[in-house]
Amino acid sequence: MTTYFIADLHLDEKRPAVTRAFFDWLAQIEGDCKALYILGDFFEVWIGDDDDDPFHRRLLQRLAKFSASGVPLAVMPGNRDFLLGAGFAAASGARLLQDPTTIDLYGETVLLMHGDTLCTRDTEYMAFRELARSAQWQADLLAKPLAQRRAIAAELRRQSKSMTSLKAEDIMDVTPQEVERVMRQFGVQTLIHGHTHRPDNHALSIDNQRARRIVLGDWGELGWCLKVTRNSRELVSWPV
Ligand code: MN
């Protein structure tokens, strides 16, 4: 049985090919999936669990069907869908993951993150993130009507380049010292994250121990996933 990790699908009604590719992929893995981890930015935008948008409802129904088949589904909010909450979890059957989270992966403790907090050089974004993660800011936003929230989300994306970026060259890469700091803090040799749209498997050395940082790819012209079994780890891509 295989454990799958994906991130940064940025699912959006305007990119139907990516949604179709996700549905196809989900149907393919369903028979051999021990668990599925979605590490942020599954949705291009999420304005609250009460969103009645038919496209989002359809995605929730598909996730619910997947998790109802008995496969554990875990979802970590990213910087685009940070408002995912208990309502989303109930509707999809997913377990919401804190960022960061450690899991036991075939006997190894592995750290999972979305990855935005590793990009500490993007000071404008880091300041916005702190504001947007505060309970008061979120409560104020969620109290507004859906139409107003949609307008605010669109405006935020216009204003902030780092919120809008869908291309790797627009997203700052991780700060290596921050990667080491957080891996040391959690005492792990493996970190899996997304966000930067720079899929790769980086060999690291932390305190003279071999370590690795596996970066998931964003979905666009290619779909990406990390497949992990007891004996293998494979970052794979395929044309969408
Ligand atoms: Mn992201």
Tab-separated table of C-alpha atoms and ligand atoms in Angstrom:
chain	number	residue	atom	x	y	z
A	1	MET	CA	0.000	0.000	0.000
A	2	THR	CA	1.209	3.463	-0.910
A	3	THR	CA	1.051	6.758	0.959
A	4	TYR	CA	0.577	9.752	-1.328
A	5	PHE	CA	1.480	13.404	-0.839
A	6	ILE	CA	0.316	16.233	-3.079
A	7	ALA	CA	0.180	20.030	-2.788
A	8	ASP	CA	-0.443	23.181	-4.765
A	9	LEU	CA	-3.144	21.994	-7.118
A	10	HIS	CA	-4.608	25.505	-6.955
A	11	LEU	CA	-7.933	24.073	-8.088
A	12	ASP	CA	-9.916	26.715	-9.840
A	13	GLU	CA	-12.937	26.620	-12.112
A	14	LYS	CA	-10.824	28.477	-14.690
A	15	ARG	CA	-8.418	25.524	-15.023
A	16	PRO	CA	-10.763	22.590	-15.725
A	17	ALA	CA	-7.967	20.384	-17.085
A	18	VAL	CA	-6.256	20.360	-13.682
A	19	THR	CA	-9.496	19.434	-11.913
A	20	ARG	CA	-10.062	16.634	-14.424
A	21	ALA	CA	-6.487	15.430	-13.926
A	22	PHE	CA	-7.013	15.374	-10.167
A	23	PHE	CA	-10.244	13.388	-10.448
A	24	ASP	CA	-8.556	10.912	-12.818
A	25	TRP	CA	-5.556	10.544	-10.520
A	26	LEU	CA	-7.754	10.030	-7.468
A	27	ALA	CA	-9.663	7.261	-9.246
A	28	GLN	CA	-6.348	5.623	-10.174
A	29	ILE	CA	-4.845	5.583	-6.684
A	30	GLU	CA	-8.051	4.705	-4.841
A	31	GLY	CA	-7.384	0.960	-4.894
A	32	ASP	CA	-3.842	1.153	-3.501
A	33	CYS	CA	-3.830	4.113	-1.142
A	34	LYS	CA	-2.880	3.779	2.518
A	35	ALA	CA	-3.348	7.502	3.132
A	36	LEU	CA	-3.492	10.739	1.157
A	37	TYR	CA	-1.903	13.932	2.438
A	38	ILE	CA	-2.719	17.254	0.772
A	39	LEU	CA	-0.146	19.797	1.950
A	40	GLY	CA	-1.801	23.106	1.193
A	41	ASP	CA	-3.132	25.206	-1.660
A	42	PHE	CA	-5.429	22.469	-2.824
A	43	PHE	CA	-7.849	25.275	-3.614
A	44	GLU	CA	-6.813	28.411	-5.473
A	45	VAL	CA	-8.863	30.349	-2.956
A	46	TRP	CA	-11.059	29.437	0.006
A	47	ILE	CA	-13.239	32.175	1.437
A	48	GLY	CA	-14.801	30.145	4.235
A	49	ASP	CA	-16.428	26.790	4.879
A	50	ASP	CA	-19.872	28.277	4.185
A	51	ASP	CA	-18.922	28.934	0.552
A	52	ASP	CA	-21.807	27.783	-1.670
A	53	ASP	CA	-19.798	27.896	-4.893
A	54	PRO	CA	-20.871	24.848	-6.984
A	55	PHE	CA	-17.311	24.150	-8.155
A	56	HIS	CA	-16.070	23.928	-4.562
A	57	ARG	CA	-19.092	21.823	-3.556
A	58	ARG	CA	-18.253	19.357	-6.322
A	59	LEU	CA	-14.664	19.037	-5.071
A	60	LEU	CA	-15.881	18.497	-1.512
A	61	GLN	CA	-18.215	15.748	-2.675
A	62	ARG	CA	-15.385	14.005	-4.492
A	63	LEU	CA	-13.116	14.184	-1.442
A	64	ALA	CA	-15.987	12.903	0.719
A	65	LYS	CA	-16.488	9.936	-1.605
A	66	PHE	CA	-12.762	9.191	-1.436
A	67	SER	CA	-12.550	9.358	2.358
A	68	ALA	CA	-15.814	7.418	2.755
A	69	SER	CA	-14.108	4.498	1.006
A	70	GLY	CA	-11.985	4.217	4.143
A	71	VAL	CA	-8.769	5.948	3.054
A	72	PRO	CA	-7.468	8.427	5.641
A	73	LEU	CA	-7.398	11.879	4.063
A	74	ALA	CA	-5.429	14.664	5.727
A	75	VAL	CA	-5.411	18.266	4.542
A	76	MET	CA	-3.093	21.055	5.634
A	77	PRO	CA	-4.218	24.595	4.813
A	78	GLY	CA	-1.827	26.570	2.600
A	79	ASN	CA	-1.480	30.275	2.037
A	80	ARG	CA	-4.316	30.306	-0.511
A	81	ASP	CA	-6.750	28.162	1.464
A	82	PHE	CA	-5.785	29.091	5.017
A	83	LEU	CA	-9.473	29.534	5.953
A	84	LEU	CA	-10.157	25.801	5.672
A	85	GLY	CA	-11.858	24.873	8.921
A	86	ALA	CA	-14.070	22.388	10.745
A	87	GLY	CA	-16.878	22.802	8.212
A	88	PHE	CA	-14.552	21.786	5.384
A	89	ALA	CA	-13.308	18.822	7.421
A	90	ALA	CA	-16.855	17.639	8.110
A	91	ALA	CA	-17.935	18.025	4.471
A	92	SER	CA	-14.872	16.272	3.005
A	93	GLY	CA	-14.144	13.674	5.646
A	94	ALA	CA	-10.607	15.065	5.875
A	95	ARG	CA	-8.583	15.543	9.011
A	96	LEU	CA	-7.141	19.045	9.157
A	97	LEU	CA	-3.417	19.192	9.844
A	98	GLN	CA	-1.622	21.945	11.722
A	99	ASP	CA	1.379	23.459	9.959
A	100	PRO	CA	3.883	22.045	10.853
A	101	THR	CA	2.884	18.480	11.729
A	102	THR	CA	4.949	15.358	12.298
A	103	ILE	CA	3.704	11.946	11.214
A	104	ASP	CA	4.974	8.402	11.481
A	105	LEU	CA	5.790	7.299	7.936
A	106	TYR	CA	6.653	3.586	7.905
A	107	GLY	CA	8.572	3.962	11.152
A	108	GLU	CA	10.262	7.303	10.472
A	109	THR	CA	9.111	10.567	12.013
A	110	VAL	CA	8.626	12.966	9.114
A	111	LEU	CA	7.844	16.665	9.209
A	112	LEU	CA	5.096	18.047	6.976
A	113	MET	CA	4.660	21.730	6.150
A	114	HIS	CA	3.008	23.779	3.451
A	115	GLY	CA	6.285	25.656	3.013
A	116	ASP	CA	5.308	29.318	3.064
A	117	THR	CA	6.775	29.815	6.548
A	118	LEU	CA	10.147	28.630	5.230
A	119	CYS	CA	10.311	31.577	2.836
A	120	THR	CA	11.310	34.041	5.549
A	121	ARG	CA	12.906	36.508	3.122
A	122	ASP	CA	9.449	37.441	1.833
A	123	THR	CA	8.910	39.879	4.693
A	124	GLU	CA	5.798	41.459	3.156
A	125	TYR	CA	4.087	38.096	2.982
A	126	MET	CA	5.266	37.009	6.435
A	127	ALA	CA	3.695	40.157	7.929
A	128	PHE	CA	0.428	39.518	6.106
A	129	ARG	CA	0.471	35.889	7.195
A	130	GLU	CA	0.728	36.793	10.841
A	131	LEU	CA	-2.254	39.125	10.513
A	132	ALA	CA	-4.326	36.687	8.473
A	133	ARG	CA	-3.777	33.832	10.927
A	134	SER	CA	-5.087	35.814	13.896
A	135	ALA	CA	-8.433	34.632	15.252
A	136	GLN	CA	-9.858	38.151	15.306
A	137	TRP	CA	-8.935	38.930	11.686
A	138	GLN	CA	-10.459	35.643	10.541
A	139	ALA	CA	-13.616	36.118	12.607
A	140	ASP	CA	-14.088	39.611	11.167
A	141	LEU	CA	-13.599	38.331	7.632
A	142	LEU	CA	-15.890	35.319	8.049
A	143	ALA	CA	-18.633	37.590	9.431
A	144	LYS	CA	-18.847	39.354	6.052
A	145	PRO	CA	-21.239	38.163	3.334
A	146	LEU	CA	-19.793	35.710	0.776
A	147	ALA	CA	-19.922	38.231	-2.077
A	148	GLN	CA	-17.883	40.706	-0.055
A	149	ARG	CA	-15.357	38.014	0.917
A	150	ARG	CA	-14.952	37.077	-2.750
A	151	ALA	CA	-14.226	40.704	-3.566
A	152	ILE	CA	-11.704	40.980	-0.705
A	153	ALA	CA	-9.940	37.802	-1.843
A	154	ALA	CA	-9.690	39.152	-5.391
A	155	GLU	CA	-8.360	42.474	-4.103
A	156	LEU	CA	-5.744	40.785	-1.891
A	157	ARG	CA	-4.518	38.849	-4.887
A	158	ARG	CA	-4.238	42.026	-6.924
A	159	GLN	CA	-2.269	43.776	-4.180
A	160	SER	CA	0.204	41.161	-3.124
A	161	LYS	CA	2.508	39.503	-5.589
A	162	SER	CA	3.477	36.751	-3.208
A	163	MET	CA	-0.178	35.860	-2.669
A	164	THR	CA	-0.865	35.751	-6.393
A	165	SER	CA	2.156	33.870	-7.643
A	166	LEU	CA	1.505	30.752	-9.585
A	167	LYS	CA	4.991	30.561	-11.062
A	168	ALA	CA	8.071	29.412	-9.198
A	169	GLU	CA	10.085	32.436	-10.284
A	170	ASP	CA	7.605	34.730	-8.489
A	171	ILE	CA	7.728	32.777	-5.238
A	172	MET	CA	10.810	33.187	-3.114
A	173	ASP	CA	12.587	29.962	-2.346
A	174	VAL	CA	13.046	28.676	1.186
A	175	THR	CA	15.654	30.116	3.537
A	176	PRO	CA	18.130	27.248	4.108
A	177	GLN	CA	18.805	28.290	7.714
A	178	GLU	CA	15.065	28.206	8.469
A	179	VAL	CA	14.823	24.686	7.004
A	180	GLU	CA	17.641	23.526	9.272
A	181	ARG	CA	16.191	25.308	12.281
A	182	VAL	CA	12.757	23.748	11.966
A	183	MET	CA	14.101	20.261	11.182
A	184	ARG	CA	16.388	20.478	14.198
A	185	GLN	CA	13.496	21.711	16.360
A	186	PHE	CA	11.420	18.647	15.474
A	187	GLY	CA	14.392	16.275	15.393
A	188	VAL	CA	13.613	14.939	11.913
A	189	GLN	CA	15.721	13.848	8.944
A	190	THR	CA	12.910	14.222	6.427
A	191	LEU	CA	10.832	17.278	5.606
A	192	ILE	CA	8.081	17.218	2.983
A	193	HIS	CA	6.561	20.483	1.800
A	194	GLY	CA	5.099	22.307	-1.198
A	195	HIS	CA	4.447	25.971	-1.915
A	196	THR	CA	7.628	26.944	-3.759
A	197	HIS	CA	6.696	25.103	-6.986
A	198	ARG	CA	10.254	23.800	-7.184
A	199	PRO	CA	9.762	20.032	-7.011
A	200	ASP	CA	12.944	18.287	-5.969
A	201	ASN	CA	14.530	15.937	-3.475
A	202	HIS	CA	17.342	17.829	-1.734
A	203	ALA	CA	20.045	15.959	0.155
A	204	LEU	CA	21.026	17.809	3.328
A	205	SER	CA	23.415	17.316	6.168
A	206	ILE	CA	22.154	18.458	9.557
A	207	ASP	CA	24.433	18.012	12.560
A	208	ASN	CA	26.446	15.480	10.541
A	209	GLN	CA	23.357	13.424	9.819
A	210	ARG	CA	22.017	12.784	6.370
A	211	ALA	CA	18.682	14.462	5.854
A	212	ARG	CA	16.364	15.299	2.992
A	213	ARG	CA	13.898	17.959	1.975
A	214	ILE	CA	11.331	16.739	-0.506
A	215	VAL	CA	9.499	19.493	-2.367
A	216	LEU	CA	6.172	18.617	-3.979
A	217	GLY	CA	5.318	20.061	-7.381
A	218	ASP	CA	2.436	22.347	-8.293
A	219	TRP	CA	-0.159	21.107	-10.753
A	220	GLY	CA	-0.469	22.835	-14.107
A	221	GLU	CA	0.979	21.359	-17.257
A	222	LEU	CA	2.106	18.470	-15.071
A	223	GLY	CA	0.555	16.689	-12.136
A	224	TRP	CA	2.895	15.783	-9.277
A	225	CYS	CA	2.855	13.470	-6.314
A	226	LEU	CA	5.196	11.836	-3.868
A	227	LYS	CA	4.600	8.094	-3.580
A	228	VAL	CA	5.937	6.434	-0.462
A	229	THR	CA	5.924	2.749	0.375
A	230	ARG	CA	7.844	0.880	3.053
A	231	ASN	CA	10.808	0.549	0.685
A	232	SER	CA	10.559	3.436	-1.754
A	233	ARG	CA	10.049	7.160	-2.149
A	234	GLU	CA	9.353	8.518	-5.564
A	235	LEU	CA	8.507	12.029	-6.708
A	236	VAL	CA	6.579	11.522	-9.927
A	237	SER	CA	4.996	13.763	-12.548
A	238	TRP	CA	2.805	13.202	-15.577
A	239	PRO	CA	1.264	15.431	-18.247
A	240	VAL	CA	-2.097	16.971	-17.420
B	1	MN	MN	1.413	28.117	-1.340
